[in-house]
CSV table of C-alpha atoms in Angstrom, one decimal:
chain,number,residue,atom,x,y,z
A,1,MET,CA,56.4,87.5,161.5
A,2,VAL,CA,58.6,90.6,161.5
A,3,LEU,CA,58.1,93.0,158.8
A,4,LYS,CA,60.4,95.7,157.6
A,5,SER,CA,59.8,98.4,155.3
A,6,ALA,CA,62.0,100.1,152.7
A,7,THR,CA,61.2,103.4,151.4
A,8,PHE,CA,62.6,104.4,148.1
A,9,LEU,CA,63.0,108.0,147.2
A,10,ALA,CA,63.9,109.5,143.8
A,11,PHE,CA,66.1,112.7,143.7
A,12,PHE,CA,67.2,114.6,140.5
A,13,LEU,CA,70.4,116.4,139.9
A,14,LEU,CA,69.6,119.6,138.0
A,15,PHE,CA,72.0,119.3,135.3
A,16,ILE,CA,71.7,120.8,131.9
A,17,ILE,CA,68.8,123.1,132.7
A,18,SER,CA,66.5,124.4,130.1
A,19,ALA,CA,63.6,126.1,131.7
A,20,GLN,CA,60.5,126.6,129.4
A,21,GLY,CA,58.8,129.9,129.3
A,22,GLN,CA,57.3,131.8,132.1
A,23,LEU,CA,55.0,129.1,133.5
A,24,CYS,CA,56.1,126.3,136.0
A,25,THR,CA,54.5,123.2,135.0
A,26,GLY,CA,56.6,121.1,137.5
A,27,SER,CA,57.2,121.7,141.2
A,28,LEU,CA,58.2,124.6,143.2
A,29,GLY,CA,61.2,124.4,145.7
A,30,ASP,CA,61.4,126.0,149.2
A,31,PRO,CA,62.4,129.7,149.0
A,32,ILE,CA,65.9,130.3,148.3
A,33,VAL,CA,65.3,134.1,149.3
A,34,ASN,CA,62.7,135.0,152.0
A,35,ILE,CA,62.6,138.7,153.1
A,36,THR,CA,60.6,138.6,156.2
A,37,PHE,CA,61.5,142.0,157.7
A,38,GLY,CA,62.3,140.0,160.8
A,39,ALA,CA,60.4,139.9,164.2
A,40,GLY,CA,60.4,141.4,167.7
A,41,ALA,CA,58.8,144.3,169.5
A,42,ASN,CA,57.4,147.4,168.1
A,43,PRO,CA,58.8,149.5,166.3
A,44,GLY,CA,61.0,147.5,163.9
A,45,ALA,CA,64.3,149.2,162.9
A,46,PRO,CA,64.2,151.3,159.5
A,47,LEU,CA,65.5,149.8,156.4
A,48,SER,CA,68.7,150.8,155.0
A,49,SER,CA,68.5,154.0,152.7
A,50,ALA,CA,69.4,151.6,149.6
A,51,ALA,CA,66.2,149.7,150.2
A,52,THR,CA,63.9,152.8,150.2
A,53,ASN,CA,63.7,156.4,149.8
A,54,TYR,CA,60.5,156.8,151.8
A,55,THR,CA,60.8,158.6,155.2
A,56,TYR,CA,60.8,156.1,158.3
A,57,THR,CA,58.5,156.7,161.2
A,58,SER,CA,58.3,154.5,164.4
A,59,SER,CA,54.5,155.1,164.8
A,60,ASP,CA,51.8,152.8,163.7
A,61,CYS,CA,50.5,155.2,161.0
A,62,PRO,CA,52.8,156.7,158.5
A,63,ASN,CA,51.9,159.8,156.6
A,64,ASP,CA,52.1,160.2,152.6
A,65,GLY,CA,55.6,159.3,151.5
A,66,SER,CA,56.5,157.4,154.7
A,67,TYR,CA,56.7,154.0,155.9
A,68,THR,CA,57.1,151.8,159.2
A,69,VAL,CA,58.0,148.4,160.1
A,70,ARG,CA,55.6,146.9,162.8
A,71,ASN,CA,54.1,143.7,164.0
A,72,ASN,CA,50.7,145.3,164.4
A,73,THR,CA,48.9,148.6,163.6
A,74,ALA,CA,45.8,150.0,165.2
A,75,ASN,CA,43.5,153.1,165.2
A,76,CYS,CA,45.1,154.8,162.1
A,77,PHE,CA,43.6,157.9,160.6
A,78,GLY,CA,40.2,157.8,162.4
A,79,ASN,CA,40.1,154.2,162.3
A,80,SER,CA,40.0,154.3,158.5
A,81,TRP,CA,42.9,151.7,158.3
A,82,HIS,CA,42.3,148.1,159.1
A,83,ASN,CA,43.9,147.0,162.4
A,84,LEU,CA,46.5,144.4,161.9
A,85,THR,CA,47.6,142.2,164.9
A,86,ALA,CA,50.0,139.9,163.1
A,87,ASP,CA,51.9,139.4,159.8
A,88,HIS,CA,50.7,137.5,157.0
A,89,THR,CA,51.8,134.3,158.6
A,90,GLY,CA,49.7,134.9,161.8
A,91,ASP,CA,52.9,135.6,163.9
A,92,PRO,CA,51.9,138.2,166.5
A,93,ASN,CA,55.7,139.2,166.5
A,94,GLY,CA,56.4,139.0,162.8
A,95,TYR,CA,57.4,142.3,161.2
A,96,PHE,CA,55.9,143.7,158.0
A,97,MET,CA,56.4,146.9,156.1
A,98,VAL,CA,53.5,149.6,156.3
A,99,VAL,CA,53.6,152.0,153.5
A,100,ASN,CA,51.7,155.2,152.9
A,101,ALA,CA,52.6,155.8,149.2
A,102,SER,CA,53.8,159.1,148.0
A,103,TYR,CA,51.5,161.7,146.0
A,104,GLN,CA,53.8,160.9,143.0
A,105,PRO,CA,54.3,157.3,141.8
A,106,SER,CA,57.8,156.2,142.8
A,107,ALA,CA,59.6,153.1,144.0
A,108,PHE,CA,59.2,152.3,147.6
A,109,TYR,CA,61.2,149.2,147.9
A,110,VAL,CA,64.5,148.2,146.2
A,111,ASP,CA,66.7,145.3,147.2
A,112,THR,CA,69.6,143.4,145.5
A,113,VAL,CA,69.2,139.6,145.6
A,114,ASP,CA,71.5,136.6,144.9
A,115,VAL,CA,69.4,134.1,142.9
A,116,VAL,CA,72.3,131.6,142.9
A,117,CYS,CA,71.7,130.0,139.5
A,118,SER,CA,71.4,131.8,136.1
A,119,ASN,CA,69.3,130.3,133.2
A,120,THR,CA,66.8,129.2,135.9
A,121,THR,CA,63.1,129.8,136.3
A,122,TYR,CA,62.0,131.2,139.5
A,123,LEU,CA,58.8,132.5,141.0
A,124,PHE,CA,59.1,135.8,142.4
A,125,ALA,CA,56.2,136.6,144.8
A,126,ALA,CA,55.1,139.0,147.9
A,127,TRP,CA,52.2,139.3,150.1
A,128,MET,CA,50.2,142.6,150.0
A,129,LEU,CA,47.4,143.9,151.9
A,130,ASN,CA,45.1,147.0,151.1
A,131,LEU,CA,45.2,148.8,154.5
A,132,LEU,CA,42.2,151.2,153.9
A,133,LYS,CA,38.8,149.8,154.7
A,134,ALA,CA,36.2,149.6,151.9
A,135,ALA,CA,34.0,152.6,151.3
A,136,THR,CA,36.0,155.0,153.7
A,137,CYS,CA,35.8,157.9,151.4
A,138,GLY,CA,34.2,158.9,148.2
A,139,THR,CA,36.9,158.3,145.8
A,140,ILE,CA,39.3,155.5,147.0
A,141,ILE,CA,42.7,155.3,145.5
A,142,GLU,CA,43.6,151.6,145.3
A,143,PRO,CA,47.2,150.6,145.4
A,144,ASN,CA,48.5,149.5,142.0
A,145,LEU,CA,52.1,148.2,141.9
A,146,THR,CA,54.8,147.3,139.3
A,147,PHE,CA,57.5,144.6,140.4
A,148,ARG,CA,60.6,145.0,138.3
A,149,ILE,CA,63.5,142.5,137.9
A,150,GLU,CA,66.6,144.3,136.7
A,151,ALA,CA,70.3,143.5,136.2
A,152,LEU,CA,72.8,145.3,138.4
A,153,ASP,CA,73.3,147.9,135.4
A,154,GLY,CA,69.6,148.7,135.5
A,155,THR,CA,68.7,146.6,132.5
A,156,LEU,CA,65.0,145.5,132.7
A,157,LEU,CA,64.7,141.8,132.8
A,158,GLN,CA,61.1,141.3,133.4
A,159,SER,CA,58.2,143.3,135.0
A,160,TYR,CA,54.8,142.5,136.4
A,161,ASN,CA,51.9,144.7,137.2
A,162,THR,CA,49.5,143.8,140.0
A,163,GLY,CA,46.5,145.8,138.8
A,164,ASN,CA,44.4,147.6,141.4
A,165,ILE,CA,44.5,145.9,144.8
A,166,PRO,CA,40.9,146.4,146.1
A,167,GLY,CA,40.0,147.1,149.6
A,168,GLN,CA,38.3,144.4,151.7
A,169,ALA,CA,35.6,144.6,154.4
A,170,THR,CA,38.2,142.7,156.6
A,171,PRO,CA,42.1,142.7,156.5
A,172,THR,CA,42.9,140.2,153.6
A,173,TRP,CA,46.6,139.3,152.7
A,174,LYS,CA,47.1,138.3,149.2
A,175,GLU,CA,50.1,137.0,147.3
A,176,TYR,CA,51.2,138.5,144.1
A,177,GLY,CA,53.8,137.3,141.9
A,178,PHE,CA,55.1,135.9,138.4
A,179,PHE,CA,57.6,133.4,136.9
A,180,PHE,CA,61.0,134.7,135.4
A,181,THR,CA,64.1,133.2,134.1
A,182,ALA,CA,67.5,134.5,135.3
A,183,PRO,CA,69.6,135.1,132.0
A,184,PRO,CA,72.8,133.2,131.5
A,185,GLY,CA,75.6,134.9,133.4
A,186,ILE,CA,73.5,136.7,135.9
A,187,SER,CA,73.2,135.4,139.4
A,188,ARG,CA,72.4,138.8,141.1
A,189,ILE,CA,69.5,140.9,140.3
A,190,VAL,CA,67.8,144.1,141.7
A,191,VAL,CA,64.1,143.8,142.7
A,192,ARG,CA,62.2,147.1,142.6
A,193,ILE,CA,58.5,147.7,143.6
A,194,THR,CA,57.1,150.8,142.2
A,195,ASN,CA,53.7,152.5,143.6
A,196,ASN,CA,51.8,153.6,140.2
A,197,ALA,CA,48.9,155.3,141.7
A,198,THR,CA,48.9,158.8,143.2
A,199,GLY,CA,48.5,159.8,146.8
A,200,GLY,CA,45.4,160.9,148.7
A,201,CYS,CA,42.6,158.8,150.2
A,202,GLY,CA,44.0,155.4,150.0
A,203,ASN,CA,47.0,153.8,148.3
A,204,ASP,CA,48.1,152.5,151.7
A,205,LEU,CA,49.3,149.1,152.1
A,206,ALA,CA,51.2,146.5,153.9
A,207,LEU,CA,54.0,144.3,152.4
A,208,ASP,CA,55.4,141.0,153.7
A,209,ASP,CA,57.5,138.0,152.9
A,210,ILE,CA,59.2,138.6,149.4
A,211,THR,CA,60.3,135.3,148.0
A,212,PHE,CA,62.2,133.5,145.3
A,213,ARG,CA,61.5,129.9,144.7
A,214,ALA,CA,63.2,127.8,141.9
A,215,CYS,CA,60.7,125.9,139.4
A,216,GLY,CA,61.8,122.3,138.8
A,217,PRO,CA,60.3,119.6,136.9
A,218,LEU,CA,57.6,117.4,138.3
A,219,LEU,CA,58.9,114.0,139.5
A,220,THR,CA,56.9,111.0,140.2
A,221,ALA,CA,58.2,107.7,141.7
A,222,ALA,CA,56.7,104.4,142.2
A,223,ALA,CA,57.7,100.7,143.1
A,224,SER,CA,56.4,97.7,141.3
A,225,ALA,CA,53.1,97.6,143.1
A,226,GLY,CA,52.3,101.4,142.3
A,227,SER,CA,53.3,102.5,145.6
A,228,VAL,CA,56.4,104.3,147.2
A,229,VAL,CA,56.3,102.2,150.1
A,230,GLN,CA,56.7,98.3,150.1
A,231,HIS,CA,56.8,95.9,152.9
A,232,PHE,CA,58.9,92.7,153.1
A,233,CYS,CA,59.2,89.7,155.6
A,234,ALA,CA,62.5,89.6,157.6
A,235,GLY,CA,65.0,87.5,155.5
A,236,GLU,CA,62.7,87.4,152.5
A,237,GLY,CA,64.4,87.9,149.1
A,238,GLY,CA,62.9,89.4,146.0
A,239,GLN,CA,63.1,92.3,143.7
A,240,VAL,CA,61.3,95.5,143.3
A,241,LEU,CA,61.1,97.5,140.0
A,242,LEU,CA,61.4,101.2,140.8
A,243,THR,CA,60.3,103.6,138.2
A,244,GLY,CA,60.8,107.6,138.0
A,245,ASN,CA,59.3,109.9,135.5
A,246,ILE,CA,60.2,113.6,135.1
A,247,SER,CA,58.2,116.3,133.4
A,248,THR,CA,59.8,118.0,130.5
A,249,ASP,CA,61.0,121.1,132.0
A,250,TYR,CA,64.6,119.9,131.9
A,251,THR,CA,66.7,118.3,129.2
A,252,SER,CA,68.7,115.4,129.9
A,253,PRO,CA,68.2,115.2,133.7
A,254,TYR,CA,70.0,112.6,135.9
A,255,ILE,CA,68.0,110.4,138.4
A,256,GLN,CA,69.7,109.3,141.5
A,257,TRP,CA,68.0,106.6,143.7
A,258,GLN,CA,68.6,106.7,147.5
A,259,GLN,CA,67.5,104.0,149.9
A,260,SER,CA,66.6,104.4,153.6
A,261,THR,CA,66.0,101.3,155.8
A,262,ASP,CA,65.1,103.1,159.2
């Protein structure tokens, strides 16, 4: 007997959005913005002057107040930095930004981003790595960063502090981020990453993959037997009850059922 399968998928249309607070209780979509710094041979090209006021160098090991864009770093400052052989995803050709922070706290990365939809909750996140090896010097200055989301006129929309980013025995990438809601009428924002610590022994970091992901409701779908996949015999009739449940992140959402028979 020939069996055919029908898979029913539920999709929702994001109408009448009403995001709740700063916590995503639903699901996160794919990144709508993903700043990866690109990929290729060393060295990577300098960032635009609008993105940073730090001094660009093409070497592995920038001095205080300088940065570089690399796919690896090695043997920096008497081997006091971790050697990195790839970006945070493990791509040996993937670029990341290497920052030797200035002696005085300042912004080292600024970018203008189209977030597409105002009045929507997003997760803003970036991957960081403390470059200085643990116990390299007597008093280690750990990176401490503030992420600022601003309107184009400089109005602060939201900020987040990472706290001190501790050194590790082995190079360890860690994602830092927070949820924010784009206010009504704002679809372009400014991202500003500021170094709060002073320069000296430490305060050296790598930055990679700055992302924005929309926070949507959690959607669960099922057929009458409690599974999203049902099997039917060829030529056999019958009905299947489809159900869909959406979490409370949105008000008055619409559900659209789509059928695929292949």
